[in-house]
């Protein structure tokens, strides 16, 4: 069974359950597997998504969850997705495909990991006889995916803060139309930063944190990465990985979570050609690959808002590999980064990184052009995040069509209708299961940006504490 270590070197070996429930390691590091288990692809082509998910993820879970129970959870989770292939491929060019990751309840790729995470949390909490209170801040996407993941969980209360009046209608309604006794939407009178600060302040209040058993399902949780490895395996298999065909993947990236999962799949033995990072104008990763320096600057809004980040939290996991798993080096880089907003890797390290990834930046203008071109050439509508990935893919591959290119479609076009309409003139309709979203009743509480008020609200609403 695979065990886990922190990228900052403290705390020894952990098993899957610890890593699932704690998310961030107590030393501030991120959990990574002690070794990458090796996948035997033989006989896997044509298996169902849930069966492949079992083969890919079971080595990380070992006997922490009963195998039959785990298989049943996987079947149930992915059986609820709206496409029987779960993550289907659509051809958009000679040897180029889009992998649609929007067949979950919130029509964005975070469902693929969070739907499983909610079930795993509930299963483990049931066994341990515990409850947790999940609190999180959202500017849009993550909140609805987390709410959908927890709405049926018996051992979780979830509180999601969004900045009042500052999310899109679709995004707000996807959260506030979930009416369940354990789901609590808070419209905070403030900005997204105020929401994030509020969540941090609740976690920093140790007495409150312990009393409420606060927890998070943020993007650094290993279980989320683990669940994302699966669709790299299913798509590579679909295009012939079992016989050695090695696709390239192009991934629009913010926190480096999704592309890190691709890296894990490669380390587990899935044949891959290039791993291509697409960033928008918030291009800390692309600048790293250009210069060898990690150098923070402010966040600017873009047409692909789910990638509007200042730092890429999951990148630490890859830096750990780049540093030959030297946790002391990671500590040193992170200390420098915290103090000066910058650190540099060695010439050998950046050469290695460029060997393993290519990175390309895509402006808002190029994003719109890419959406328009894709629609003109194929009749296929893509959302702005997908367009960033497609653009990066074409940039990296040029005229080389010798190996398949798979670009990840991380959101349904109807999730970002204004950008799609601007680029193509088409207003993309919501899929059937969300078609009545605008008629559904909403439920949320408006609270002032005041810690004690929010804490009292949380305490009064949790089922038992
Ligand atoms: C979260 C998100 C991303 C970025 O994913 P990371 O794992 O942070 O790299 C890209 N596109 C969409 C639509 C998202 O919701």
mmCIF file of C-alpha atoms in Angstrom, residues 81-429:
data_model
loop_
_atom_site.group_PDB
_atom_site.id
_atom_site.type_symbol
_atom_site.label_atom_id
_atom_site.label_comp_id
_atom_site.label_asym_id
_atom_site.label_seq_id
_atom_site.Cartn_x
_atom_site.Cartn_y
_atom_site.Cartn_z
ATOM 1 C CA UNK A 81 -22.586 11.660 -14.568
ATOM 2 C CA UNK A 82 -24.619 12.583 -17.621
ATOM 3 C CA UNK A 83 -22.475 10.772 -20.217
ATOM 4 C CA UNK A 84 -21.875 7.033 -20.095
ATOM 5 C CA UNK A 85 -18.208 7.528 -21.004
ATOM 6 C CA UNK A 86 -17.989 10.068 -18.126
ATOM 7 C CA UNK A 87 -15.068 11.912 -19.765
ATOM 8 C CA UNK A 88 -15.675 11.495 -23.538
ATOM 9 C CA UNK A 89 -13.344 12.614 -26.343
ATOM 10 C CA UNK A 90 -14.536 14.793 -29.227
ATOM 11 C CA UNK A 91 -12.332 15.219 -32.294
ATOM 12 C CA UNK A 92 -11.517 18.846 -33.185
ATOM 13 C CA UNK A 93 -8.703 18.447 -35.709
ATOM 14 C CA UNK A 94 -6.380 15.954 -37.393
ATOM 15 C CA UNK A 95 -5.202 13.865 -34.431
ATOM 16 C CA UNK A 96 -6.574 16.459 -31.967
ATOM 17 C CA UNK A 97 -9.273 15.834 -29.367
ATOM 18 C CA UNK A 98 -11.096 17.675 -26.647
ATOM 19 C CA UNK A 99 -11.779 15.697 -23.470
ATOM 20 C CA UNK A 100 -15.104 16.858 -22.086
ATOM 21 C CA UNK A 101 -14.902 17.146 -18.322
ATOM 22 C CA UNK A 102 -18.267 18.819 -17.866
ATOM 23 C CA UNK A 103 -20.661 15.922 -17.473
ATOM 24 C CA UNK A 104 -20.962 16.262 -13.701
ATOM 25 C CA UNK A 105 -23.614 18.170 -11.722
ATOM 26 C CA UNK A 106 -21.965 21.630 -11.939
ATOM 27 C CA UNK A 107 -20.737 21.195 -15.537
ATOM 28 C CA UNK A 108 -17.074 21.843 -14.697
ATOM 29 C CA UNK A 109 -14.201 19.437 -14.126
ATOM 30 C CA UNK A 110 -13.993 19.903 -10.364
ATOM 31 C CA UNK A 111 -16.979 17.539 -10.065
ATOM 32 C CA UNK A 112 -14.800 14.634 -11.205
ATOM 33 C CA UNK A 113 -12.768 14.845 -8.007
ATOM 34 C CA UNK A 114 -15.180 16.465 -5.555
ATOM 35 C CA UNK A 115 -18.065 14.063 -6.149
ATOM 36 C CA UNK A 116 -15.772 11.239 -5.064
ATOM 37 C CA UNK A 117 -14.201 13.270 -2.254
ATOM 38 C CA UNK A 118 -17.584 13.964 -0.629
ATOM 39 C CA UNK A 119 -18.415 10.270 -0.610
ATOM 40 C CA UNK A 120 -15.003 9.286 0.751
ATOM 41 C CA UNK A 121 -15.263 11.888 3.524
ATOM 42 C CA UNK A 122 -18.693 10.651 4.505
ATOM 43 C CA UNK A 123 -17.598 7.017 4.495
ATOM 44 C CA UNK A 124 -14.543 7.663 6.672
ATOM 45 C CA UNK A 125 -16.429 9.974 9.056
ATOM 46 C CA UNK A 126 -19.161 7.380 9.471
ATOM 47 C CA UNK A 127 -16.556 4.785 10.410
ATOM 48 C CA UNK A 128 -14.889 7.131 12.873
ATOM 49 C CA UNK A 129 -18.189 8.402 14.299
ATOM 50 C CA UNK A 130 -17.245 12.014 13.575
ATOM 51 C CA UNK A 131 -18.752 15.111 11.934
ATOM 52 C CA UNK A 132 -16.910 17.915 10.191
ATOM 53 C CA UNK A 133 -17.859 21.438 9.228
ATOM 54 C CA UNK A 134 -16.503 22.440 5.850
ATOM 55 C CA UNK A 135 -16.045 26.141 5.271
ATOM 56 C CA UNK A 136 -14.845 27.679 2.044
ATOM 57 C CA UNK A 137 -14.804 30.874 0.031
ATOM 58 C CA UNK A 138 -15.596 30.994 -3.650
ATOM 59 C CA UNK A 139 -15.574 33.486 -6.451
ATOM 60 C CA UNK A 140 -17.732 31.077 -8.437
ATOM 61 C CA UNK A 141 -16.760 27.584 -9.584
ATOM 62 C CA UNK A 142 -15.322 25.711 -6.640
ATOM 63 C CA UNK A 143 -18.166 26.591 -4.285
ATOM 64 C CA UNK A 144 -20.884 24.970 -6.339
ATOM 65 C CA UNK A 145 -18.799 21.843 -6.961
ATOM 66 C CA UNK A 146 -18.133 21.522 -3.212
ATOM 67 C CA UNK A 147 -21.805 22.040 -2.357
ATOM 68 C CA UNK A 148 -22.932 19.426 -4.878
ATOM 69 C CA UNK A 149 -20.321 17.076 -3.429
ATOM 70 C CA UNK A 150 -21.579 17.471 0.165
ATOM 71 C CA UNK A 151 -25.336 17.935 -0.202
ATOM 72 C CA UNK A 152 -26.089 14.258 0.449
ATOM 73 C CA UNK A 153 -23.371 13.686 3.047
ATOM 74 C CA UNK A 154 -24.712 12.723 6.451
ATOM 75 C CA UNK A 155 -21.626 13.718 8.432
ATOM 76 C CA UNK A 156 -20.785 17.063 6.858
ATOM 77 C CA UNK A 157 -22.165 20.567 7.232
ATOM 78 C CA UNK A 158 -20.920 22.903 4.524
ATOM 79 C CA UNK A 159 -20.761 26.710 4.599
ATOM 80 C CA UNK A 160 -19.725 28.494 1.417
ATOM 81 C CA UNK A 161 -19.082 32.234 1.424
ATOM 82 C CA UNK A 162 -19.463 34.178 -1.792
ATOM 83 C CA UNK A 163 -19.082 37.937 -2.257
ATOM 84 C CA UNK A 164 -22.613 39.345 -2.348
ATOM 85 C CA UNK A 165 -23.565 40.546 -5.836
ATOM 86 C CA UNK A 166 -20.143 39.766 -7.285
ATOM 87 C CA UNK A 167 -20.555 36.298 -8.784
ATOM 88 C CA UNK A 168 -22.280 35.591 -12.080
ATOM 89 C CA UNK A 169 -25.974 34.611 -11.985
ATOM 90 C CA UNK A 170 -25.264 31.051 -13.143
ATOM 91 C CA UNK A 171 -22.573 30.608 -10.549
ATOM 92 C CA UNK A 172 -24.652 31.979 -7.676
ATOM 93 C CA UNK A 173 -27.736 29.999 -8.607
ATOM 94 C CA UNK A 174 -25.761 26.764 -8.874
ATOM 95 C CA UNK A 175 -24.912 27.228 -5.185
ATOM 96 C CA UNK A 176 -27.996 28.859 -3.736
ATOM 97 C CA UNK A 177 -30.555 26.617 -5.432
ATOM 98 C CA UNK A 178 -29.247 23.603 -3.497
ATOM 99 C CA UNK A 179 -31.762 23.394 -0.664
ATOM 100 C CA UNK A 180 -30.506 20.869 1.889
ATOM 101 C CA UNK A 181 -30.376 21.032 5.677
ATOM 102 C CA UNK A 182 -26.577 20.718 5.762
ATOM 103 C CA UNK A 183 -25.862 23.281 3.004
ATOM 104 C CA UNK A 184 -25.443 26.931 4.003
ATOM 105 C CA UNK A 185 -24.731 29.681 1.511
ATOM 106 C CA UNK A 186 -23.474 32.963 2.903
ATOM 107 C CA UNK A 187 -23.511 36.094 0.754
ATOM 108 C CA UNK A 188 -20.874 38.176 2.506
ATOM 109 C CA UNK A 189 -21.032 41.944 2.271
ATOM 110 C CA UNK A 190 -17.563 42.315 0.788
ATOM 111 C CA UNK A 191 -15.189 41.151 -1.945
ATOM 112 C CA UNK A 192 -13.836 37.681 -2.725
ATOM 113 C CA UNK A 193 -10.698 38.603 -0.765
ATOM 114 C CA UNK A 194 -12.895 39.445 2.248
ATOM 115 C CA UNK A 195 -14.492 36.002 1.925
ATOM 116 C CA UNK A 196 -11.097 34.316 1.830
ATOM 117 C CA UNK A 197 -9.859 36.347 4.790
ATOM 118 C CA UNK A 198 -12.991 35.412 6.721
ATOM 119 C CA UNK A 199 -12.398 31.700 6.100
ATOM 120 C CA UNK A 200 -8.750 32.061 7.128
ATOM 121 C CA UNK A 201 -9.761 33.911 10.290
ATOM 122 C CA UNK A 202 -12.151 31.096 11.235
ATOM 123 C CA UNK A 203 -9.401 28.510 10.735
ATOM 124 C CA UNK A 204 -6.932 30.640 12.720
ATOM 125 C CA UNK A 205 -9.307 30.797 15.692
ATOM 126 C CA UNK A 206 -8.116 27.539 17.207
ATOM 127 C CA UNK A 207 -10.895 27.211 19.771
ATOM 128 C CA UNK A 208 -13.520 27.700 17.084
ATOM 129 C CA UNK A 209 -11.711 25.412 14.667
ATOM 130 C CA UNK A 210 -11.669 22.584 17.206
ATOM 131 C CA UNK A 211 -15.190 23.101 18.471
ATOM 132 C CA UNK A 212 -16.629 23.040 14.947
ATOM 133 C CA UNK A 213 -14.162 20.442 13.651
ATOM 134 C CA UNK A 214 -13.456 22.695 10.670
ATOM 135 C CA UNK A 215 -12.247 21.128 7.475
ATOM 136 C CA UNK A 216 -11.683 22.113 3.853
ATOM 137 C CA UNK A 217 -11.892 20.397 0.503
ATOM 138 C CA UNK A 218 -9.437 22.674 -1.257
ATOM 139 C CA UNK A 219 -7.438 21.911 -4.331
ATOM 140 C CA UNK A 220 -4.332 20.748 -2.475
ATOM 141 C CA UNK A 221 -6.108 17.671 -1.060
ATOM 142 C CA UNK A 222 -4.300 14.586 -2.398
ATOM 143 C CA UNK A 223 -7.597 12.746 -2.903
ATOM 144 C CA UNK A 224 -8.632 15.376 -5.450
ATOM 145 C CA UNK A 225 -5.418 14.875 -7.402
ATOM 146 C CA UNK A 226 -5.862 11.113 -7.193
ATOM 147 C CA UNK A 227 -9.361 11.276 -8.674
ATOM 148 C CA UNK A 228 -8.105 13.468 -11.511
ATOM 149 C CA UNK A 229 -5.425 10.972 -12.546
ATOM 150 C CA UNK A 230 -8.203 8.680 -13.746
ATOM 151 C CA UNK A 231 -9.346 10.620 -16.813
ATOM 152 C CA UNK A 232 -5.792 10.855 -18.134
ATOM 153 C CA UNK A 233 -5.705 7.082 -18.056
ATOM 154 C CA UNK A 234 -9.139 6.567 -19.654
ATOM 155 C CA UNK A 235 -8.409 9.020 -22.480
ATOM 156 C CA UNK A 236 -4.905 7.692 -23.158
ATOM 157 C CA UNK A 237 -6.347 4.168 -23.290
ATOM 158 C CA UNK A 238 -9.102 5.268 -25.674
ATOM 159 C CA UNK A 239 -6.446 6.517 -28.116
ATOM 160 C CA UNK A 240 -4.288 3.402 -27.918
ATOM 161 C CA UNK A 241 -2.024 3.722 -24.860
ATOM 162 C CA UNK A 242 -2.171 -0.011 -24.273
ATOM 163 C CA UNK A 243 -0.224 -0.500 -27.486
ATOM 164 C CA UNK A 244 2.213 2.267 -26.620
ATOM 165 C CA UNK A 245 0.587 5.246 -28.335
ATOM 166 C CA UNK A 246 1.572 8.331 -26.358
ATOM 167 C CA UNK A 247 -0.801 11.310 -26.468
ATOM 168 C CA UNK A 248 0.085 14.881 -25.485
ATOM 169 C CA UNK A 249 -2.167 16.662 -23.033
ATOM 170 C CA UNK A 250 -2.894 20.353 -22.991
ATOM 171 C CA UNK A 251 -4.332 21.643 -19.720
ATOM 172 C CA UNK A 252 -5.583 25.120 -18.786
ATOM 173 C CA UNK A 253 -4.050 25.614 -15.381
ATOM 174 C CA UNK A 254 -4.389 27.847 -12.362
ATOM 175 C CA UNK A 255 -3.324 25.999 -9.229
ATOM 176 C CA UNK A 256 -1.392 23.318 -11.162
ATOM 177 C CA UNK A 257 -3.733 20.661 -9.743
ATOM 178 C CA UNK A 258 -5.054 19.242 -12.963
ATOM 179 C CA UNK A 259 -1.759 19.153 -14.855
ATOM 180 C CA UNK A 260 -0.010 17.682 -11.805
ATOM 181 C CA UNK A 261 -2.491 14.786 -12.017
ATOM 182 C CA UNK A 262 -1.311 14.271 -15.624
ATOM 183 C CA UNK A 263 2.270 14.200 -14.380
ATOM 184 C CA UNK A 264 1.284 11.540 -11.804
ATOM 185 C CA UNK A 265 -0.334 9.434 -14.518
ATOM 186 C CA UNK A 266 2.899 9.603 -16.506
ATOM 187 C CA UNK A 267 4.927 8.620 -13.441
ATOM 188 C CA UNK A 268 2.573 5.673 -12.987
ATOM 189 C CA UNK A 269 3.485 4.406 -16.435
ATOM 190 C CA UNK A 270 0.911 5.907 -18.806
ATOM 191 C CA UNK A 271 2.687 6.696 -22.084
ATOM 192 C CA UNK A 272 2.564 10.450 -22.804
ATOM 193 C CA UNK A 273 4.371 12.741 -25.217
ATOM 194 C CA UNK A 274 4.112 16.337 -24.036
ATOM 195 C CA UNK A 275 2.428 17.896 -21.059
ATOM 196 C CA UNK A 276 1.372 21.396 -22.021
ATOM 197 C CA UNK A 277 0.436 24.106 -19.541
ATOM 198 C CA UNK A 278 -1.937 26.852 -20.676
ATOM 199 C CA UNK A 279 -2.139 30.025 -18.603
ATOM 200 C CA UNK A 280 -4.052 33.244 -19.080
ATOM 201 C CA UNK A 281 -2.530 36.648 -18.277
ATOM 202 C CA UNK A 282 -2.012 35.415 -14.714
ATOM 203 C CA UNK A 283 1.010 33.579 -15.987
ATOM 204 C CA UNK A 284 3.253 32.812 -12.994
ATOM 205 C CA UNK A 285 3.779 29.278 -14.314
ATOM 206 C CA UNK A 286 4.573 30.281 -17.872
ATOM 207 C CA UNK A 287 7.025 32.871 -16.547
ATOM 208 C CA UNK A 288 8.645 30.168 -14.407
ATOM 209 C CA UNK A 289 9.219 28.002 -17.470
ATOM 210 C CA UNK A 290 10.512 31.039 -19.396
ATOM 211 C CA UNK A 291 12.941 32.254 -16.729
ATOM 212 C CA UNK A 292 13.508 29.638 -13.995
ATOM 213 C CA UNK A 293 12.216 32.104 -11.386
ATOM 214 C CA UNK A 294 9.021 31.794 -9.383
ATOM 215 C CA UNK A 295 7.993 35.405 -9.077
ATOM 216 C CA UNK A 296 4.614 36.518 -7.695
ATOM 217 C CA UNK A 297 2.691 39.506 -8.982
ATOM 218 C CA UNK A 298 -0.878 40.776 -8.573
ATOM 219 C CA UNK A 299 -3.939 39.039 -9.954
ATOM 220 C CA UNK A 300 -5.717 40.587 -12.935
ATOM 221 C CA UNK A 301 -9.198 39.575 -14.049
ATOM 222 C CA UNK A 302 -9.425 37.638 -17.324
ATOM 223 C CA UNK A 303 -11.999 35.854 -19.488
ATOM 224 C CA UNK A 304 -10.993 32.578 -17.787
ATOM 225 C CA UNK A 305 -11.638 33.545 -14.147
ATOM 226 C CA UNK A 306 -11.064 30.089 -12.651
ATOM 227 C CA UNK A 307 -7.404 30.517 -13.526
ATOM 228 C CA UNK A 308 -7.045 34.031 -12.090
ATOM 229 C CA UNK A 309 -4.592 33.127 -9.353
ATOM 230 C CA UNK A 310 -1.464 34.706 -7.938
ATOM 231 C CA UNK A 311 0.366 31.546 -6.898
ATOM 232 C CA UNK A 312 -0.060 27.931 -7.972
ATOM 233 C CA UNK A 313 -0.405 26.031 -4.716
ATOM 234 C CA UNK A 314 -0.011 22.540 -6.179
ATOM 235 C CA UNK A 315 3.232 23.448 -7.947
ATOM 236 C CA UNK A 316 5.067 22.635 -4.713
ATOM 237 C CA UNK A 317 4.411 18.957 -5.447
ATOM 238 C CA UNK A 318 6.299 19.183 -8.731
ATOM 239 C CA UNK A 319 9.052 21.352 -7.222
ATOM 240 C CA UNK A 320 9.582 18.533 -4.720
ATOM 241 C CA UNK A 321 10.344 16.168 -7.626
ATOM 242 C CA UNK A 322 12.505 18.779 -9.323
ATOM 243 C CA UNK A 323 14.528 19.068 -6.099
ATOM 244 C CA UNK A 324 14.994 15.268 -6.026
ATOM 245 C CA UNK A 325 12.574 15.096 -3.093
ATOM 246 C CA UNK A 326 14.836 17.252 -0.914
ATOM 247 C CA UNK A 327 12.366 18.684 1.632
ATOM 248 C CA UNK A 328 15.029 21.065 2.989
ATOM 249 C CA UNK A 329 15.258 22.677 -0.447
ATOM 250 C CA UNK A 330 11.470 23.105 -0.573
ATOM 251 C CA UNK A 331 11.504 24.776 2.849
ATOM 252 C CA UNK A 332 14.241 27.117 1.675
ATOM 253 C CA UNK A 333 12.397 28.046 -1.546
ATOM 254 C CA UNK A 334 9.117 28.594 0.288
ATOM 255 C CA UNK A 335 10.769 30.762 2.954
ATOM 256 C CA UNK A 336 12.350 32.875 0.229
ATOM 257 C CA UNK A 337 9.064 33.087 -1.624
ATOM 258 C CA UNK A 338 7.205 34.213 1.476
ATOM 259 C CA UNK A 339 9.821 36.845 2.346
ATOM 260 C CA UNK A 340 10.689 38.195 -1.100
ATOM 261 C CA UNK A 341 7.935 36.886 -3.396
ATOM 262 C CA UNK A 342 10.550 35.085 -5.468
ATOM 263 C CA UNK A 343 12.971 32.184 -5.695
ATOM 264 C CA UNK A 344 15.137 30.754 -8.475
ATOM 265 C CA UNK A 345 15.808 27.147 -9.391
ATOM 266 C CA UNK A 346 19.138 25.974 -10.850
ATOM 267 C CA UNK A 347 19.944 25.815 -14.563
ATOM 268 C CA UNK A 348 19.779 21.990 -14.462
ATOM 269 C CA UNK A 349 16.435 22.097 -12.717
ATOM 270 C CA UNK A 350 14.803 24.456 -15.197
ATOM 271 C CA UNK A 351 16.205 22.372 -18.054
ATOM 272 C CA UNK A 352 14.613 19.297 -16.489
ATOM 273 C CA UNK A 353 11.289 21.142 -16.014
ATOM 274 C CA UNK A 354 11.292 22.238 -19.672
ATOM 275 C CA UNK A 355 11.943 18.669 -20.672
ATOM 276 C CA UNK A 356 8.844 17.541 -18.770
ATOM 277 C CA UNK A 357 6.419 20.399 -19.571
ATOM 278 C CA UNK A 358 5.849 23.129 -22.129
ATOM 279 C CA UNK A 359 4.028 26.281 -21.038
ATOM 280 C CA UNK A 360 2.183 28.884 -23.084
ATOM 281 C CA UNK A 361 0.302 32.052 -22.247
ATOM 282 C CA UNK A 362 -2.953 33.046 -23.922
ATOM 283 C CA UNK A 363 -4.328 36.592 -23.785
ATOM 284 C CA UNK A 364 -8.042 37.402 -23.624
ATOM 285 C CA UNK A 365 -7.877 38.419 -27.280
ATOM 286 C CA UNK A 366 -6.288 35.104 -28.273
ATOM 287 C CA UNK A 367 -8.869 33.298 -26.141
ATOM 288 C CA UNK A 368 -11.727 34.881 -28.096
ATOM 289 C CA UNK A 369 -9.992 34.171 -31.418
ATOM 290 C CA UNK A 370 -9.463 30.538 -30.429
ATOM 291 C CA UNK A 371 -13.140 30.114 -29.467
ATOM 292 C CA UNK A 372 -14.197 31.673 -32.772
ATOM 293 C CA UNK A 373 -11.770 29.583 -34.805
ATOM 294 C CA UNK A 374 -12.770 26.330 -33.134
ATOM 295 C CA UNK A 375 -16.431 27.103 -33.802
ATOM 296 C CA UNK A 376 -15.767 28.102 -37.415
ATOM 297 C CA UNK A 377 -13.631 25.040 -38.221
ATOM 298 C CA UNK A 378 -15.618 22.385 -36.373
ATOM 299 C CA UNK A 379 -18.965 23.812 -35.236
ATOM 300 C CA UNK A 380 -17.931 23.012 -31.669
ATOM 301 C CA UNK A 381 -18.342 25.573 -28.881
ATOM 302 C CA UNK A 382 -15.686 25.743 -26.183
ATOM 303 C CA UNK A 383 -15.613 27.741 -22.966
ATOM 304 C CA UNK A 384 -12.815 30.303 -22.433
ATOM 305 C CA UNK A 385 -10.737 28.000 -20.181
ATOM 306 C CA UNK A 386 -10.843 25.250 -22.779
ATOM 307 C CA UNK A 387 -9.803 27.810 -25.398
ATOM 308 C CA UNK A 388 -6.696 28.690 -23.367
ATOM 309 C CA UNK A 389 -5.749 25.003 -23.315
ATOM 310 C CA UNK A 390 -6.410 24.551 -27.036
ATOM 311 C CA UNK A 391 -4.335 27.612 -27.841
ATOM 312 C CA UNK A 392 -1.429 26.357 -25.709
ATOM 313 C CA UNK A 393 -1.767 22.952 -27.384
ATOM 314 C CA UNK A 394 -1.538 24.358 -30.903
ATOM 315 C CA UNK A 395 1.391 26.568 -29.855
ATOM 316 C CA UNK A 396 3.288 23.638 -28.409
ATOM 317 C CA UNK A 397 2.569 21.135 -31.184
ATOM 318 C CA UNK A 398 2.808 23.435 -34.214
ATOM 319 C CA UNK A 399 2.325 21.299 -37.300
ATOM 320 C CA UNK A 400 3.350 18.097 -35.534
ATOM 321 C CA UNK A 401 0.345 15.788 -35.702
ATOM 322 C CA UNK A 402 2.313 12.575 -35.275
ATOM 323 C CA UNK A 403 0.944 11.927 -31.792
ATOM 324 C CA UNK A 404 -2.590 12.631 -30.560
ATOM 325 C CA UNK A 405 -3.225 15.927 -28.785
ATOM 326 C CA UNK A 406 -5.874 15.891 -26.047
ATOM 327 C CA UNK A 407 -7.016 19.311 -24.816
ATOM 328 C CA UNK A 408 -9.043 19.332 -21.611
ATOM 329 C CA UNK A 409 -12.448 21.014 -21.660
ATOM 330 C CA UNK A 410 -12.688 22.032 -18.021
ATOM 331 C CA UNK A 411 -16.093 23.722 -18.190
ATOM 332 C CA UNK A 412 -19.234 23.589 -20.323
ATOM 333 C CA UNK A 413 -19.553 26.637 -22.612
ATOM 334 C CA UNK A 414 -22.883 27.533 -20.933
ATOM 335 C CA UNK A 415 -20.992 28.208 -17.727
ATOM 336 C CA UNK A 416 -19.387 31.260 -19.382
ATOM 337 C CA UNK A 417 -22.098 32.331 -21.841
ATOM 338 C CA UNK A 418 -21.029 35.977 -22.218
ATOM 339 C CA UNK A 419 -17.518 35.144 -23.431
ATOM 340 C CA UNK A 420 -18.849 32.424 -25.742
ATOM 341 C CA UNK A 421 -21.424 34.797 -27.222
ATOM 342 C CA UNK A 422 -18.840 37.522 -27.692
ATOM 343 C CA UNK A 423 -16.516 35.153 -29.577
ATOM 344 C CA UNK A 424 -19.043 33.226 -31.671
ATOM 345 C CA UNK A 425 -22.359 35.082 -31.607
ATOM 346 C CA UNK A 426 -23.971 31.960 -30.116
ATOM 347 C CA UNK A 427 -25.578 31.927 -26.689
ATOM 348 C CA UNK A 428 -24.849 28.395 -25.431
ATOM 349 C CA UNK A 429 -27.857 26.763 -23.740
#
